[in-house]
Short mmCIF file of C-alpha atoms in Angstrom, two decimals:
data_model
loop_
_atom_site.label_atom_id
_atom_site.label_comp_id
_atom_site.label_asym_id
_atom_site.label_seq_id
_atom_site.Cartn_x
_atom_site.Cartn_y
_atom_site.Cartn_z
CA UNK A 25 0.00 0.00 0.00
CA UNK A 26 1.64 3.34 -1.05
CA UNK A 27 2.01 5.74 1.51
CA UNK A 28 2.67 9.53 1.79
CA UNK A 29 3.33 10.18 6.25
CA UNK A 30 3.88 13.53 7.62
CA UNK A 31 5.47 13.52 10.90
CA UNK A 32 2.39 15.31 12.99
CA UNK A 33 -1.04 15.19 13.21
CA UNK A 34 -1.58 18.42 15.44
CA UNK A 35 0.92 20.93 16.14
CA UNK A 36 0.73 23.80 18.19
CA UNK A 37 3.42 26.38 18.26
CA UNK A 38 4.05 29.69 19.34
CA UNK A 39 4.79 32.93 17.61
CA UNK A 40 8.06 33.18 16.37
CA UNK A 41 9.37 29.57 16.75
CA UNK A 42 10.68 28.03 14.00
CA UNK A 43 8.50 24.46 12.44
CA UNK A 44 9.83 21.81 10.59
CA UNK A 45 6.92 20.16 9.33
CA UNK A 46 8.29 16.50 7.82
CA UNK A 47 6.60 14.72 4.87
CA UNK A 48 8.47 10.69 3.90
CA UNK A 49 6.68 8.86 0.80
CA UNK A 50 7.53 5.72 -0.41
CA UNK A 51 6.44 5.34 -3.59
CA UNK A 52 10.19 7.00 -5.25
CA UNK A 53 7.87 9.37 -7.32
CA UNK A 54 10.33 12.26 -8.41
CA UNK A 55 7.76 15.15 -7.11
CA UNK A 56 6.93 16.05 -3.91
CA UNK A 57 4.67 19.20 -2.89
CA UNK A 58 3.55 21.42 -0.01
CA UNK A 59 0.18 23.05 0.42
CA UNK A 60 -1.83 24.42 2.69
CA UNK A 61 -5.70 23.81 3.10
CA UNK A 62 -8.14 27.01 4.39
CA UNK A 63 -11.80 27.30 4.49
CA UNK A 64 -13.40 28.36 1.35
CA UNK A 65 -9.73 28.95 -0.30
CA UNK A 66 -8.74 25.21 -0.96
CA UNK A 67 -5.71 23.98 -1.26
CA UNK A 68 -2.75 26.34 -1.57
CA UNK A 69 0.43 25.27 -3.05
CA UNK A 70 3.39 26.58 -0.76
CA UNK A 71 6.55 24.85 -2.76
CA UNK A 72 7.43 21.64 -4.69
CA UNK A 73 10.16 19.68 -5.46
CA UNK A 74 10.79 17.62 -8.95
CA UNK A 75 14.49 16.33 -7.72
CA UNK A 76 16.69 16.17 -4.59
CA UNK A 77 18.13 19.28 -3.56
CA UNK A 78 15.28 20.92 -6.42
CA UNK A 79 12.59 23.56 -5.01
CA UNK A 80 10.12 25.60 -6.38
CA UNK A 81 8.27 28.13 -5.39
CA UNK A 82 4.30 27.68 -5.81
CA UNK A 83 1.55 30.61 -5.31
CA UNK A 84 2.70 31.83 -1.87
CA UNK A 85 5.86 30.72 -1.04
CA UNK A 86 6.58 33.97 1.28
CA UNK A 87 7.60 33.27 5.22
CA UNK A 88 8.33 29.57 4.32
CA UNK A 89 11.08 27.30 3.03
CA UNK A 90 11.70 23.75 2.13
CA UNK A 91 13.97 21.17 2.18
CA UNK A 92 14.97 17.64 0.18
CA UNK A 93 17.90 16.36 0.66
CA UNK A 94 16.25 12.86 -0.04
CA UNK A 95 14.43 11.85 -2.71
CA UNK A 96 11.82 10.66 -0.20
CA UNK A 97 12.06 13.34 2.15
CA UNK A 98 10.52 16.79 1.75
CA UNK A 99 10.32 19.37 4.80
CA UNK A 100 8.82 22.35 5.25
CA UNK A 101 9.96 25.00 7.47
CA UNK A 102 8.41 28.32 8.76
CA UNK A 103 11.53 30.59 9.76
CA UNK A 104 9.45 32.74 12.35
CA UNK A 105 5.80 31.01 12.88
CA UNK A 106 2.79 33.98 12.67
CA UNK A 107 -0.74 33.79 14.01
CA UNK A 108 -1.47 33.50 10.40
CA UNK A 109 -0.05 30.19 9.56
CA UNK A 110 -2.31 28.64 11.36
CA UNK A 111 -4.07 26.04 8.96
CA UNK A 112 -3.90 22.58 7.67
CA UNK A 113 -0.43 21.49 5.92
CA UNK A 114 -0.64 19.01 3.46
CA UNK A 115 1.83 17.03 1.72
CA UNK A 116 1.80 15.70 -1.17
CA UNK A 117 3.51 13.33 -4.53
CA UNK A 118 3.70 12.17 -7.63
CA UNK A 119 5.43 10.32 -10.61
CA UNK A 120 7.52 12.69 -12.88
CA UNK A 121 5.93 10.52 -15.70
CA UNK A 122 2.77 11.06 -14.63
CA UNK A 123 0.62 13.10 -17.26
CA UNK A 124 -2.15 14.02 -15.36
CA UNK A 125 0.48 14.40 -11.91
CA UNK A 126 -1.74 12.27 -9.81
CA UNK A 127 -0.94 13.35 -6.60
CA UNK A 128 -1.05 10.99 -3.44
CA UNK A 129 -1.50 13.16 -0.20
CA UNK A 130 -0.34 12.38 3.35
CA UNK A 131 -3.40 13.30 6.43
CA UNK A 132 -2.18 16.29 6.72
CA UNK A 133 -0.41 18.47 9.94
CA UNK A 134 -2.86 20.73 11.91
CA UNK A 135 -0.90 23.95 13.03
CA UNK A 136 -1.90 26.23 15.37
CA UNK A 137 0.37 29.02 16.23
CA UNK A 138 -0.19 31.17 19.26
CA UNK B 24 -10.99 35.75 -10.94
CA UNK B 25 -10.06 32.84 -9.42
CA UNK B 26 -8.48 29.65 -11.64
CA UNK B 27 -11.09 27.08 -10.96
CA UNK B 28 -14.95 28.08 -9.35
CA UNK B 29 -16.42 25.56 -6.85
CA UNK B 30 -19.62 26.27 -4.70
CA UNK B 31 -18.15 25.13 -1.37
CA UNK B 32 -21.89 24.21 -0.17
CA UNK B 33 -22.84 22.01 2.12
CA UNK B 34 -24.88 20.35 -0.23
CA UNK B 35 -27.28 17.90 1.74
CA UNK B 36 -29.41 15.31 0.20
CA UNK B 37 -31.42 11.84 1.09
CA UNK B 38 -29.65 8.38 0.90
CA UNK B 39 -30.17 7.50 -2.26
CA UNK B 40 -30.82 10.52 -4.29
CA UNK B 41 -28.63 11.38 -7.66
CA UNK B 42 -26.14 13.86 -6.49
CA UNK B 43 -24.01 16.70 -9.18
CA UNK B 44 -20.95 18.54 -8.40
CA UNK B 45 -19.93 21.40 -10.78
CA UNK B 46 -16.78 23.03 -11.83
CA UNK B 47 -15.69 26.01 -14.25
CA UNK B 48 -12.63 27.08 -15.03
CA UNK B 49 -11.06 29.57 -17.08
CA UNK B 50 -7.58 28.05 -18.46
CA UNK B 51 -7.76 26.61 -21.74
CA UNK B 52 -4.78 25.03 -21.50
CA UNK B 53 -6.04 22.38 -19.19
CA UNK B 54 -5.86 18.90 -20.39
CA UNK B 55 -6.29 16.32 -17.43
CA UNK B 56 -9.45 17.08 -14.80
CA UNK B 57 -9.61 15.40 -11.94
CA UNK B 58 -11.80 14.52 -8.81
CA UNK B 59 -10.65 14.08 -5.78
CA UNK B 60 -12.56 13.12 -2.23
CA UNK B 61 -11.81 14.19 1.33
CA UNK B 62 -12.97 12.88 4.36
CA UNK B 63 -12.41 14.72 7.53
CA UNK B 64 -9.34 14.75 9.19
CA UNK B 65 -7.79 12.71 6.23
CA UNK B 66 -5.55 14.26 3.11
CA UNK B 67 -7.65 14.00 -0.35
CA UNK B 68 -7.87 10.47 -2.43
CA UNK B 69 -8.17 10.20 -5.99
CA UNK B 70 -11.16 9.76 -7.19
CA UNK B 71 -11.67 9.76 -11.21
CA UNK B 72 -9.61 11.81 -13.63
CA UNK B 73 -10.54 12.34 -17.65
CA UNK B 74 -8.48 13.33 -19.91
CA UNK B 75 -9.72 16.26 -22.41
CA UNK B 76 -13.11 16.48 -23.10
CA UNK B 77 -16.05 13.18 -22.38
CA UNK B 78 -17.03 11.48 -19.88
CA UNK B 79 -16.40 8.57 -17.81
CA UNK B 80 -17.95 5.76 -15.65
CA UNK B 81 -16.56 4.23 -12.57
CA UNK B 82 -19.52 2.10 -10.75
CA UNK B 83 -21.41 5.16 -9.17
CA UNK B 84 -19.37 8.08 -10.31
CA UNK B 85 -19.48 9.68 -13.39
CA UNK B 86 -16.96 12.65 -14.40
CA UNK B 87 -18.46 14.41 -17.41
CA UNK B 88 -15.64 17.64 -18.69
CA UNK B 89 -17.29 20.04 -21.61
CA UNK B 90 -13.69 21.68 -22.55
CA UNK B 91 -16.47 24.50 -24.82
CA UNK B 92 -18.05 25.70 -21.61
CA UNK B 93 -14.98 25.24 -19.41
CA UNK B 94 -17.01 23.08 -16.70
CA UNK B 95 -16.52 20.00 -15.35
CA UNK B 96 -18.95 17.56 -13.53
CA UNK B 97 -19.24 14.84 -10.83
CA UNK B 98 -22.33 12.53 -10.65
CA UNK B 99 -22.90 10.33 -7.39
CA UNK B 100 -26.13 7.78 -8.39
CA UNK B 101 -27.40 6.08 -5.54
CA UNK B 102 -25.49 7.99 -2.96
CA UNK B 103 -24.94 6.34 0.31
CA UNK B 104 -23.54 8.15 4.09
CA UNK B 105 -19.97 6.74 3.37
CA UNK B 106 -20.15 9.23 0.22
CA UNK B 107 -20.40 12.36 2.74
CA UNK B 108 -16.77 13.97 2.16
CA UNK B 109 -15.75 16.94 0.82
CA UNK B 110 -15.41 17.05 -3.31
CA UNK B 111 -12.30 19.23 -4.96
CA UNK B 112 -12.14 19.53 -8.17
CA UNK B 113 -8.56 19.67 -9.70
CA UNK B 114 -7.05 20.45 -13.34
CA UNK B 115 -3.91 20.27 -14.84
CA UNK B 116 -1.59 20.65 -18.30
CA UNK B 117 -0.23 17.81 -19.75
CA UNK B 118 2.89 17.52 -18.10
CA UNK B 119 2.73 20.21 -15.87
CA UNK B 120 4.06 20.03 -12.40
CA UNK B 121 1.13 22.67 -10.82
CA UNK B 122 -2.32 21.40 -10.55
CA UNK B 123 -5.27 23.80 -9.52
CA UNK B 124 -7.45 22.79 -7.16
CA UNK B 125 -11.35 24.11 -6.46
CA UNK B 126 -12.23 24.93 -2.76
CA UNK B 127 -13.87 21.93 -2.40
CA UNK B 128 -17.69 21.57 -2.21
CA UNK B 129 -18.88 19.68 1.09
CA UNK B 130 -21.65 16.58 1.11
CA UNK B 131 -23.79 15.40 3.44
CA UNK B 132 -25.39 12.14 2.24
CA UNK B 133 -28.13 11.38 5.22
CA UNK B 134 -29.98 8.06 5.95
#
């Protein structure tokens, strides 16, 4: 069974610590992919990845940053958490070959920042 | 204008009934559409995805895309309570690495 796992299922965080939000899949698909998920605004993409030590930066990229290191491995980081990053992370990948990029998610990392 | 327009609902209807969830878009340049369910607390699943314009069948669900009018449909016959998720539409180019996603449309199937 393929599987996408992000390393928290609630988070909660204070204002101005610095998150590492970790997403493993282990399917070897070549592209991995951050989003976040708000009500009535869907889901948001933050970054992606298409290759180890490749990044991206998707629709709003601004007070984040991501890592991969691994082809498996993709990790999100907020420098200098704010009250309004508060939302549901989701991670996500897919095969490079993939023509529709059919994206397999992980359940996703509730953050609340204080 | 946003990318993709989905009516986030709720939509509630009766076990059973025939339910239709509705996309437009405004890129032209999409080629693949795709459906994808989301329970709560749970990342979204792949549901059905068509390529270009038609439609097609998978037991229950029906994706119907009309590339002309830039909208996109999902039929549920015979909906049962296990179908109550949240719906997003999604779209892509061929080959492209970003896929647009709709807010989602929310279902309540009851019994």
């Amino acid at each position: 069974d393929v599987k996408v796992t992000q390393s928290s299922r609630y988070l909660v965080k204070r204002t101005g610590e610095k998150v590492f939000l970790e997403c493993v899949q282990d399917m070897d698909h070549e592209n991995m992919f951050w989003y976040r998920q708000d009500p009535g605004l869907g889901l948001r993409l933050i970054y992606f990845s298409y290759d180890v030590k490749m990044k991206e930066k998707g629709d709003i990229p601004e007070g984040y940053s991501v890592s991969r290191e691994k082809k498996e491995r993709f990790s999100l980081i907020l420098e200098s958490a704010s009250t309004n990053q508060t939302s549901m992370y989701l991670c996500a990948s897919s095969l490079r070959t993939s023509g529709s990029n059919e994206q397999f998610f992980g359940p996703g990392t509730r953050l609340t920042v204080l | 204008q946003k990318e993709v327009e989905q009516d986030p609902g709720p939509l509630s209807v009766p076990e059973g009934a025939i339910v239709s969830l509705n996309c437009t878009y405004s890129n032209s340049a999409f080629q693949y559409f795709m459906w994808y369910r989301q329970y709560s607390r749970k990342g979204p699943e792949l549901l059905m995805y068509t390529y270009s314009s038609g439609n097609k069948e998978d037991g229950r669900f029906t994706a119907q895309v009309d590339k002309s009018s830039k909208y996109i449909s999902l039929f549920i016959r015979d909906s049962q309570p296990s179908d109550s998720a949240t719906y997003l539409c999604a779209m892509t180019r061929t080959g492209g690495f970003k896929t647009i996603f709709g807010a989602g449309t929310r279902l309540f199937v009851k019994a």
